[in-house]
mmCIF file of C-alpha atoms in Angstrom:
data_model
loop_
_atom_site.group_PDB
_atom_site.id
_atom_site.type_symbol
_atom_site.label_atom_id
_atom_site.label_comp_id
_atom_site.label_asym_id
_atom_site.label_seq_id
_atom_site.Cartn_x
_atom_site.Cartn_y
_atom_site.Cartn_z
ATOM 1 C CA UNK A 4 0.000 0.000 0.000
ATOM 2 C CA UNK A 5 1.961 2.979 -1.275
ATOM 3 C CA UNK A 6 1.093 6.367 0.203
ATOM 4 C CA UNK A 7 -0.345 8.893 -2.233
ATOM 5 C CA UNK A 8 1.234 12.321 -2.610
ATOM 6 C CA UNK A 9 -1.309 15.117 -2.179
ATOM 7 C CA UNK A 10 -0.160 18.486 -3.461
ATOM 8 C CA UNK A 11 -1.628 21.695 -2.115
ATOM 9 C CA UNK A 12 -1.135 25.207 -3.419
ATOM 10 C CA UNK A 13 -1.613 28.179 -1.129
ATOM 11 C CA UNK A 14 -3.599 31.096 -2.576
ATOM 12 C CA UNK A 15 -1.373 33.883 -3.909
ATOM 13 C CA UNK A 16 -2.251 36.030 -0.864
ATOM 14 C CA UNK A 17 -1.551 33.340 1.769
ATOM 15 C CA UNK A 18 1.666 31.701 3.009
ATOM 16 C CA UNK A 19 -0.223 28.847 4.717
ATOM 17 C CA UNK A 20 -3.669 27.222 4.582
ATOM 18 C CA UNK A 21 -6.225 27.318 7.394
ATOM 19 C CA UNK A 22 -9.526 25.442 7.076
ATOM 20 C CA UNK A 23 -12.495 24.113 8.982
ATOM 21 C CA UNK A 24 -13.592 20.789 7.496
ATOM 22 C CA UNK A 25 -17.040 19.248 7.728
ATOM 23 C CA UNK A 26 -17.699 15.907 6.009
ATOM 24 C CA UNK A 27 -19.664 12.668 6.450
ATOM 25 C CA UNK A 28 -16.199 11.081 7.035
ATOM 26 C CA UNK A 29 -12.572 12.133 6.681
ATOM 27 C CA UNK A 30 -10.437 11.604 3.567
ATOM 28 C CA UNK A 31 -10.057 7.841 3.282
ATOM 29 C CA UNK A 32 -6.622 7.787 1.636
ATOM 30 C CA UNK A 33 -3.206 6.798 3.005
ATOM 31 C CA UNK A 34 -1.327 9.933 1.923
ATOM 32 C CA UNK A 35 1.460 12.419 2.561
ATOM 33 C CA UNK A 36 2.334 15.980 1.558
ATOM 34 C CA UNK A 37 5.254 18.386 1.745
ATOM 35 C CA UNK A 38 3.520 20.626 4.287
ATOM 36 C CA UNK A 39 3.340 20.100 8.029
ATOM 37 C CA UNK A 40 -0.236 19.630 9.230
ATOM 38 C CA UNK A 41 -1.701 20.776 12.536
ATOM 39 C CA UNK A 42 -5.071 19.122 13.194
ATOM 40 C CA UNK A 43 -7.698 19.551 15.901
ATOM 41 C CA UNK A 44 -10.602 17.063 15.845
ATOM 42 C CA UNK A 45 -13.935 18.774 16.530
ATOM 43 C CA UNK A 46 -16.146 15.737 15.910
ATOM 44 C CA UNK A 47 -15.778 12.067 14.951
ATOM 45 C CA UNK A 48 -13.780 9.051 16.021
ATOM 46 C CA UNK A 49 -11.960 6.144 14.457
ATOM 47 C CA UNK A 50 -8.440 4.843 13.868
ATOM 48 C CA UNK A 51 -5.486 7.138 13.228
ATOM 49 C CA UNK A 52 -2.482 5.961 11.202
ATOM 50 C CA UNK A 53 0.638 8.162 11.360
ATOM 51 C CA UNK A 54 3.809 6.565 10.034
ATOM 52 C CA UNK A 55 3.875 3.161 11.714
ATOM 53 C CA UNK A 56 1.697 4.278 14.633
ATOM 54 C CA UNK A 57 -1.874 2.948 14.881
ATOM 55 C CA UNK A 58 -4.153 4.407 17.569
ATOM 56 C CA UNK A 59 -7.752 5.403 18.161
ATOM 57 C CA UNK A 60 -8.658 9.063 17.717
ATOM 58 C CA UNK A 61 -11.562 11.032 19.160
ATOM 59 C CA UNK A 62 -12.974 14.498 19.634
ATOM 60 C CA UNK A 63 -10.442 16.927 21.117
ATOM 61 C CA UNK A 64 -7.297 15.290 19.693
ATOM 62 C CA UNK A 65 -4.530 17.737 18.728
ATOM 63 C CA UNK A 66 -1.884 16.358 16.345
ATOM 64 C CA UNK A 67 1.089 17.844 14.485
ATOM 65 C CA UNK A 68 2.185 15.796 11.462
ATOM 66 C CA UNK A 69 5.605 16.382 9.887
ATOM 67 C CA UNK A 70 6.385 16.954 6.235
ATOM 68 C CA UNK A 71 6.110 13.859 3.996
ATOM 69 C CA UNK A 72 4.960 11.653 6.898
ATOM 70 C CA UNK A 73 2.219 9.275 5.607
ATOM 71 C CA UNK A 74 -1.047 9.373 7.537
ATOM 72 C CA UNK A 75 -4.726 8.465 7.445
ATOM 73 C CA UNK A 76 -7.731 9.316 9.624
ATOM 74 C CA UNK A 77 -9.988 6.274 9.241
ATOM 75 C CA UNK A 78 -13.483 6.832 10.650
ATOM 76 C CA UNK A 79 -15.415 3.955 12.224
ATOM 77 C CA UNK A 80 -17.659 1.899 9.866
ATOM 78 C CA UNK A 81 -20.910 3.652 10.832
ATOM 79 C CA UNK A 82 -19.649 6.921 9.324
ATOM 80 C CA UNK A 83 -19.447 5.286 5.875
ATOM 81 C CA UNK A 84 -22.802 3.549 6.308
ATOM 82 C CA UNK A 85 -24.790 6.555 7.505
ATOM 83 C CA UNK A 86 -23.000 9.261 5.442
ATOM 84 C CA UNK A 87 -24.373 12.122 7.525
ATOM 85 C CA UNK A 88 -22.913 15.489 6.513
ATOM 86 C CA UNK A 89 -21.045 17.145 9.382
ATOM 87 C CA UNK A 90 -20.309 13.924 11.266
ATOM 88 C CA UNK A 91 -16.562 14.444 10.862
ATOM 89 C CA UNK A 92 -15.294 17.933 11.616
ATOM 90 C CA UNK A 93 -11.808 19.317 12.202
ATOM 91 C CA UNK A 94 -9.689 22.442 12.052
ATOM 92 C CA UNK A 95 -6.453 22.156 10.100
ATOM 93 C CA UNK A 96 -3.445 24.319 9.329
ATOM 94 C CA UNK A 97 -1.063 23.313 6.526
ATOM 95 C CA UNK A 98 2.261 25.135 6.299
ATOM 96 C CA UNK A 99 5.716 24.613 4.864
ATOM 97 C CA UNK A 100 8.599 24.565 7.320
ATOM 98 C CA UNK A 101 10.023 27.775 5.863
ATOM 99 C CA UNK A 102 6.698 29.486 5.147
ATOM 100 C CA UNK A 103 7.903 32.628 6.986
ATOM 101 C CA UNK A 104 11.226 32.656 5.140
ATOM 102 C CA UNK A 105 14.249 30.370 5.323
ATOM 103 C CA UNK A 106 16.196 32.620 7.700
ATOM 104 C CA UNK A 107 13.283 33.193 10.076
ATOM 105 C CA UNK A 108 13.378 29.680 11.519
ATOM 106 C CA UNK A 109 17.114 30.039 12.171
ATOM 107 C CA UNK A 110 16.698 33.064 14.421
ATOM 108 C CA UNK A 111 17.843 32.405 18.021
ATOM 109 C CA UNK A 112 14.344 33.194 19.274
ATOM 110 C CA UNK A 113 12.936 30.385 17.111
ATOM 111 C CA UNK A 114 15.106 27.638 18.601
ATOM 112 C CA UNK A 115 12.288 25.877 20.480
ATOM 113 C CA UNK A 116 9.848 26.125 17.571
ATOM 114 C CA UNK A 117 12.535 24.679 15.294
ATOM 115 C CA UNK A 118 12.916 21.714 17.662
ATOM 116 C CA UNK A 119 9.135 21.248 17.648
ATOM 117 C CA UNK A 120 8.990 21.081 13.858
ATOM 118 C CA UNK A 121 11.853 18.561 13.833
ATOM 119 C CA UNK A 122 10.002 16.356 16.332
ATOM 120 C CA UNK A 123 6.950 16.505 14.066
ATOM 121 C CA UNK A 124 8.814 14.180 11.676
ATOM 122 C CA UNK A 125 7.492 11.411 13.931
ATOM 123 C CA UNK A 126 4.064 12.981 14.481
ATOM 124 C CA UNK A 127 3.177 14.574 17.834
ATOM 125 C CA UNK A 128 0.060 14.163 19.973
ATOM 126 C CA UNK A 129 -0.328 17.024 22.426
ATOM 127 C CA UNK A 130 -1.766 16.561 25.871
ATOM 128 C CA UNK A 131 -1.735 18.836 28.897
ATOM 129 C CA UNK A 132 -2.641 22.530 28.833
ATOM 130 C CA UNK A 133 -2.115 23.021 25.096
ATOM 131 C CA UNK A 134 -4.743 20.383 24.336
ATOM 132 C CA UNK A 135 -7.199 22.035 26.733
ATOM 133 C CA UNK A 136 -6.727 25.403 25.033
ATOM 134 C CA UNK A 137 -6.394 24.109 21.460
ATOM 135 C CA UNK A 138 -9.970 24.769 20.346
ATOM 136 C CA UNK A 139 -9.730 28.455 21.282
ATOM 137 C CA UNK A 140 -6.384 28.780 19.486
ATOM 138 C CA UNK A 141 -7.620 27.084 16.302
ATOM 139 C CA UNK A 142 -10.767 29.200 16.243
ATOM 140 C CA UNK A 143 -8.697 32.372 16.578
ATOM 141 C CA UNK A 144 -6.366 31.324 13.756
ATOM 142 C CA UNK A 145 -9.319 30.409 11.518
ATOM 143 C CA UNK A 146 -11.173 33.672 12.146
ATOM 144 C CA UNK A 147 -8.166 36.028 11.931
ATOM 145 C CA UNK A 148 -7.004 37.701 8.742
ATOM 146 C CA UNK A 149 -3.775 39.032 7.292
ATOM 147 C CA UNK A 150 -0.840 39.593 9.615
ATOM 148 C CA UNK A 151 -2.972 38.829 12.684
ATOM 149 C CA UNK A 152 -3.484 35.272 11.454
ATOM 150 C CA UNK A 153 0.275 34.834 11.065
ATOM 151 C CA UNK A 154 0.977 36.266 14.523
ATOM 152 C CA UNK A 155 -1.584 34.009 16.213
ATOM 153 C CA UNK A 156 -0.228 30.907 14.458
ATOM 154 C CA UNK A 157 3.319 31.742 15.581
ATOM 155 C CA UNK A 158 2.092 32.298 19.148
ATOM 156 C CA UNK A 159 0.363 28.921 19.118
ATOM 157 C CA UNK A 160 3.450 27.152 17.742
ATOM 158 C CA UNK A 161 5.493 28.838 20.478
ATOM 159 C CA UNK A 162 3.035 27.536 23.100
ATOM 160 C CA UNK A 163 3.170 24.035 21.599
ATOM 161 C CA UNK A 164 6.972 24.099 21.678
ATOM 162 C CA UNK A 165 6.832 24.550 25.475
ATOM 163 C CA UNK A 166 4.431 21.655 26.075
ATOM 164 C CA UNK A 167 6.183 18.762 27.807
ATOM 165 C CA UNK A 168 3.167 16.441 27.947
ATOM 166 C CA UNK A 169 3.366 14.979 24.441
ATOM 167 C CA UNK A 170 3.525 11.618 22.681
ATOM 168 C CA UNK A 171 5.824 11.032 19.706
ATOM 169 C CA UNK A 172 3.801 8.716 17.497
ATOM 170 C CA UNK A 173 5.845 7.084 14.732
ATOM 171 C CA UNK A 174 9.125 5.306 15.428
ATOM 172 C CA UNK A 175 12.479 6.685 14.305
ATOM 173 C CA UNK A 176 13.015 3.881 11.828
ATOM 174 C CA UNK A 177 9.880 4.624 9.795
ATOM 175 C CA UNK A 178 10.653 8.188 8.777
ATOM 176 C CA UNK A 179 14.395 8.415 9.521
ATOM 177 C CA UNK A 180 14.130 11.834 11.160
ATOM 178 C CA UNK A 181 17.242 13.954 11.391
ATOM 179 C CA UNK A 182 18.443 13.771 14.983
ATOM 180 C CA UNK A 183 20.371 16.787 16.228
ATOM 181 C CA UNK A 184 20.617 16.559 19.988
ATOM 182 C CA UNK A 185 23.479 18.978 20.505
ATOM 183 C CA UNK A 186 25.558 16.102 21.882
ATOM 184 C CA UNK A 187 28.175 15.347 19.208
ATOM 185 C CA UNK A 188 28.809 11.804 20.436
ATOM 186 C CA UNK A 189 25.113 10.845 20.519
ATOM 187 C CA UNK A 190 24.506 12.450 17.122
ATOM 188 C CA UNK A 191 27.436 10.478 15.692
ATOM 189 C CA UNK A 192 25.955 7.232 17.036
ATOM 190 C CA UNK A 193 22.524 8.112 15.614
ATOM 191 C CA UNK A 194 23.974 8.823 12.171
ATOM 192 C CA UNK A 195 26.033 5.618 12.179
ATOM 193 C CA UNK A 196 23.040 3.525 13.259
ATOM 194 C CA UNK A 197 20.705 4.890 10.598
ATOM 195 C CA UNK A 198 23.321 4.125 7.949
ATOM 196 C CA UNK A 199 24.193 0.618 9.155
ATOM 197 C CA UNK A 200 21.181 -0.921 10.944
ATOM 198 C CA UNK A 201 20.551 -3.458 8.149
ATOM 199 C CA UNK A 202 23.748 -5.340 9.026
ATOM 200 C CA UNK A 203 25.062 -6.804 12.254
ATOM 201 C CA UNK A 204 26.354 -4.014 14.509
ATOM 202 C CA UNK A 205 28.569 -4.869 17.460
ATOM 203 C CA UNK A 206 28.633 -2.861 20.661
ATOM 204 C CA UNK A 207 32.404 -2.650 20.377
ATOM 205 C CA UNK A 208 32.378 -0.829 17.036
ATOM 206 C CA UNK A 209 29.732 1.656 18.165
ATOM 207 C CA UNK A 210 31.618 2.381 21.380
ATOM 208 C CA UNK A 211 34.843 2.851 19.422
ATOM 209 C CA UNK A 212 33.131 5.561 17.344
ATOM 210 C CA UNK A 213 32.940 7.799 20.405
ATOM 211 C CA UNK A 214 36.206 6.594 21.999
ATOM 212 C CA UNK A 215 34.626 4.754 24.929
ATOM 213 C CA UNK A 216 34.805 1.155 26.055
ATOM 214 C CA UNK A 217 31.525 -0.804 25.697
ATOM 215 C CA UNK A 218 30.584 -0.558 29.383
ATOM 216 C CA UNK A 219 31.170 3.204 29.517
ATOM 217 C CA UNK A 220 29.349 3.678 26.215
ATOM 218 C CA UNK A 221 26.256 1.794 27.414
ATOM 219 C CA UNK A 222 26.158 3.891 30.560
ATOM 220 C CA UNK A 223 26.653 7.138 28.622
ATOM 221 C CA UNK A 224 24.089 6.334 25.906
ATOM 222 C CA UNK A 225 21.373 5.360 28.388
ATOM 223 C CA UNK A 226 21.972 8.465 30.487
ATOM 224 C CA UNK A 227 21.772 10.678 27.357
ATOM 225 C CA UNK A 228 18.804 9.040 25.595
ATOM 226 C CA UNK A 229 16.893 7.301 28.432
ATOM 227 C CA UNK A 230 17.115 3.965 26.595
ATOM 228 C CA UNK A 231 19.705 1.268 25.959
ATOM 229 C CA UNK A 232 21.509 1.150 22.624
ATOM 230 C CA UNK A 233 20.017 -2.268 21.806
ATOM 231 C CA UNK A 234 16.512 -0.887 22.379
ATOM 232 C CA UNK A 235 17.266 2.095 20.139
ATOM 233 C CA UNK A 236 18.663 -0.170 17.404
ATOM 234 C CA UNK A 237 15.631 -2.484 17.547
ATOM 235 C CA UNK A 238 13.247 0.487 17.331
ATOM 236 C CA UNK A 239 15.022 1.663 14.164
ATOM 237 C CA UNK A 240 14.818 -1.801 12.630
ATOM 238 C CA UNK A 241 11.161 -2.326 13.581
ATOM 239 C CA UNK A 242 10.167 1.123 12.296
ATOM 240 C CA UNK A 243 11.731 0.331 8.932
ATOM 241 C CA UNK A 244 10.052 -3.084 8.997
ATOM 242 C CA UNK A 245 6.657 -1.394 9.400
ATOM 243 C CA UNK A 246 7.331 0.681 6.308
ATOM 244 C CA UNK A 247 8.217 -2.437 4.287
ATOM 245 C CA UNK A 248 5.213 -4.402 5.595
ATOM 246 C CA UNK A 249 2.826 -1.622 4.543
ATOM 247 C CA UNK A 250 4.342 -1.559 1.042
ATOM 248 C CA UNK A 251 3.887 -5.360 0.733
ATOM 249 C CA UNK A 252 6.819 -5.867 -1.635
ATOM 250 C CA UNK A 253 8.381 -8.514 0.649
ATOM 251 C CA UNK A 254 6.936 -11.246 2.836
ATOM 252 C CA UNK A 255 7.342 -11.141 6.615
ATOM 253 C CA UNK A 256 10.447 -13.319 6.683
ATOM 254 C CA UNK A 257 12.147 -11.267 3.961
ATOM 255 C CA UNK A 258 11.281 -8.038 5.788
ATOM 256 C CA UNK A 259 12.908 -9.341 8.959
ATOM 257 C CA UNK A 260 16.189 -10.135 7.227
ATOM 258 C CA UNK A 261 16.107 -6.872 5.249
ATOM 259 C CA UNK A 262 15.904 -4.936 8.528
ATOM 260 C CA UNK A 263 18.890 -6.614 10.145
ATOM 261 C CA UNK A 264 17.294 -9.402 12.208
ATOM 262 C CA UNK A 265 19.169 -12.675 11.983
ATOM 263 C CA UNK A 266 16.127 -14.983 12.197
ATOM 264 C CA UNK A 267 12.344 -14.871 11.997
ATOM 265 C CA UNK A 268 11.656 -15.692 15.649
ATOM 266 C CA UNK A 269 13.901 -12.855 16.836
ATOM 267 C CA UNK A 270 12.195 -10.487 14.370
ATOM 268 C CA UNK A 271 8.737 -11.458 15.626
ATOM 269 C CA UNK A 272 9.824 -11.097 19.250
ATOM 270 C CA UNK A 273 11.465 -7.689 18.834
ATOM 271 C CA UNK A 274 8.612 -6.404 16.655
ATOM 272 C CA UNK A 275 6.084 -7.282 19.341
ATOM 273 C CA UNK A 276 8.258 -5.676 22.030
ATOM 274 C CA UNK A 277 8.182 -2.375 20.145
ATOM 275 C CA UNK A 278 4.701 -2.381 18.545
ATOM 276 C CA UNK A 279 2.751 -4.572 21.027
ATOM 277 C CA UNK A 280 1.458 -6.700 18.126
ATOM 278 C CA UNK A 281 3.049 -9.216 15.766
ATOM 279 C CA UNK A 282 4.109 -8.334 12.177
ATOM 280 C CA UNK A 283 1.182 -10.336 10.750
ATOM 281 C CA UNK A 284 -1.310 -8.576 13.044
ATOM 282 C CA UNK A 285 0.176 -5.232 12.049
ATOM 283 C CA UNK A 286 -0.348 -6.022 8.353
ATOM 284 C CA UNK A 287 -3.946 -7.099 9.024
ATOM 285 C CA UNK A 288 -4.687 -3.795 10.765
ATOM 286 C CA UNK A 289 -3.498 -1.834 7.751
ATOM 287 C CA UNK A 290 -5.358 -4.056 5.276
ATOM 288 C CA UNK A 291 -8.554 -3.712 7.297
ATOM 289 C CA UNK A 292 -8.455 0.051 6.922
ATOM 290 C CA UNK A 293 -7.789 0.315 3.206
#
């Protein structure tokens, strides 16, 4: 199931798109686009697919989806059976990363917003205070005009960048986001892992990259990232496996070997550890919602 590219063009007098949608059900297409997408669900429920993440969605959800990250909002079956106009409603904002100018995002004052947009490569679900206030923000953005609309959007993005109560949805391995942590040693390990995860990687060679012995490296990596290196490596491999399973070019066994797992049982075990379901169950979930 290959994601479909949807292209949007902003009107000549707008640098981003703001809309209030009202349909019998949401767009039933596994798709992606070059713009980031900020979505607030006013009405409806169903299953949300973002990258390799599969979760239920409901009224009040606030999600930021990164550029070129495949996604789908699949309403429950009754929405397609009843086809009642206005059953699925949402506010959305679509904007390019550099919609305010390439240099603007690099200003020192924009550091936290820049980090937010980088995190969006995995998809972000906001909780906490920003979720409680999201409806008011989205209404203000939708109703504003001209420079006021731009100012309000930037204020909301600034507020979102300060929210600590968030969930990152898709795994690293699905979208291969660019990790820049500010820690040169961790960033070097990230880059090496993304480029080599399909083969066998020893702890010794990774530790040597950052001039530490394996024991010191394990301690340092866990302190810096809050997870062990083996867990990080398996998440990368499983995320990439999800992408291959959705595309259906390879069978489950072939996907496992392609992602760096040395046997099928280990692949199934590690996949379930990360995704809470088996590879075959994961494929069934996606097929069910085509």
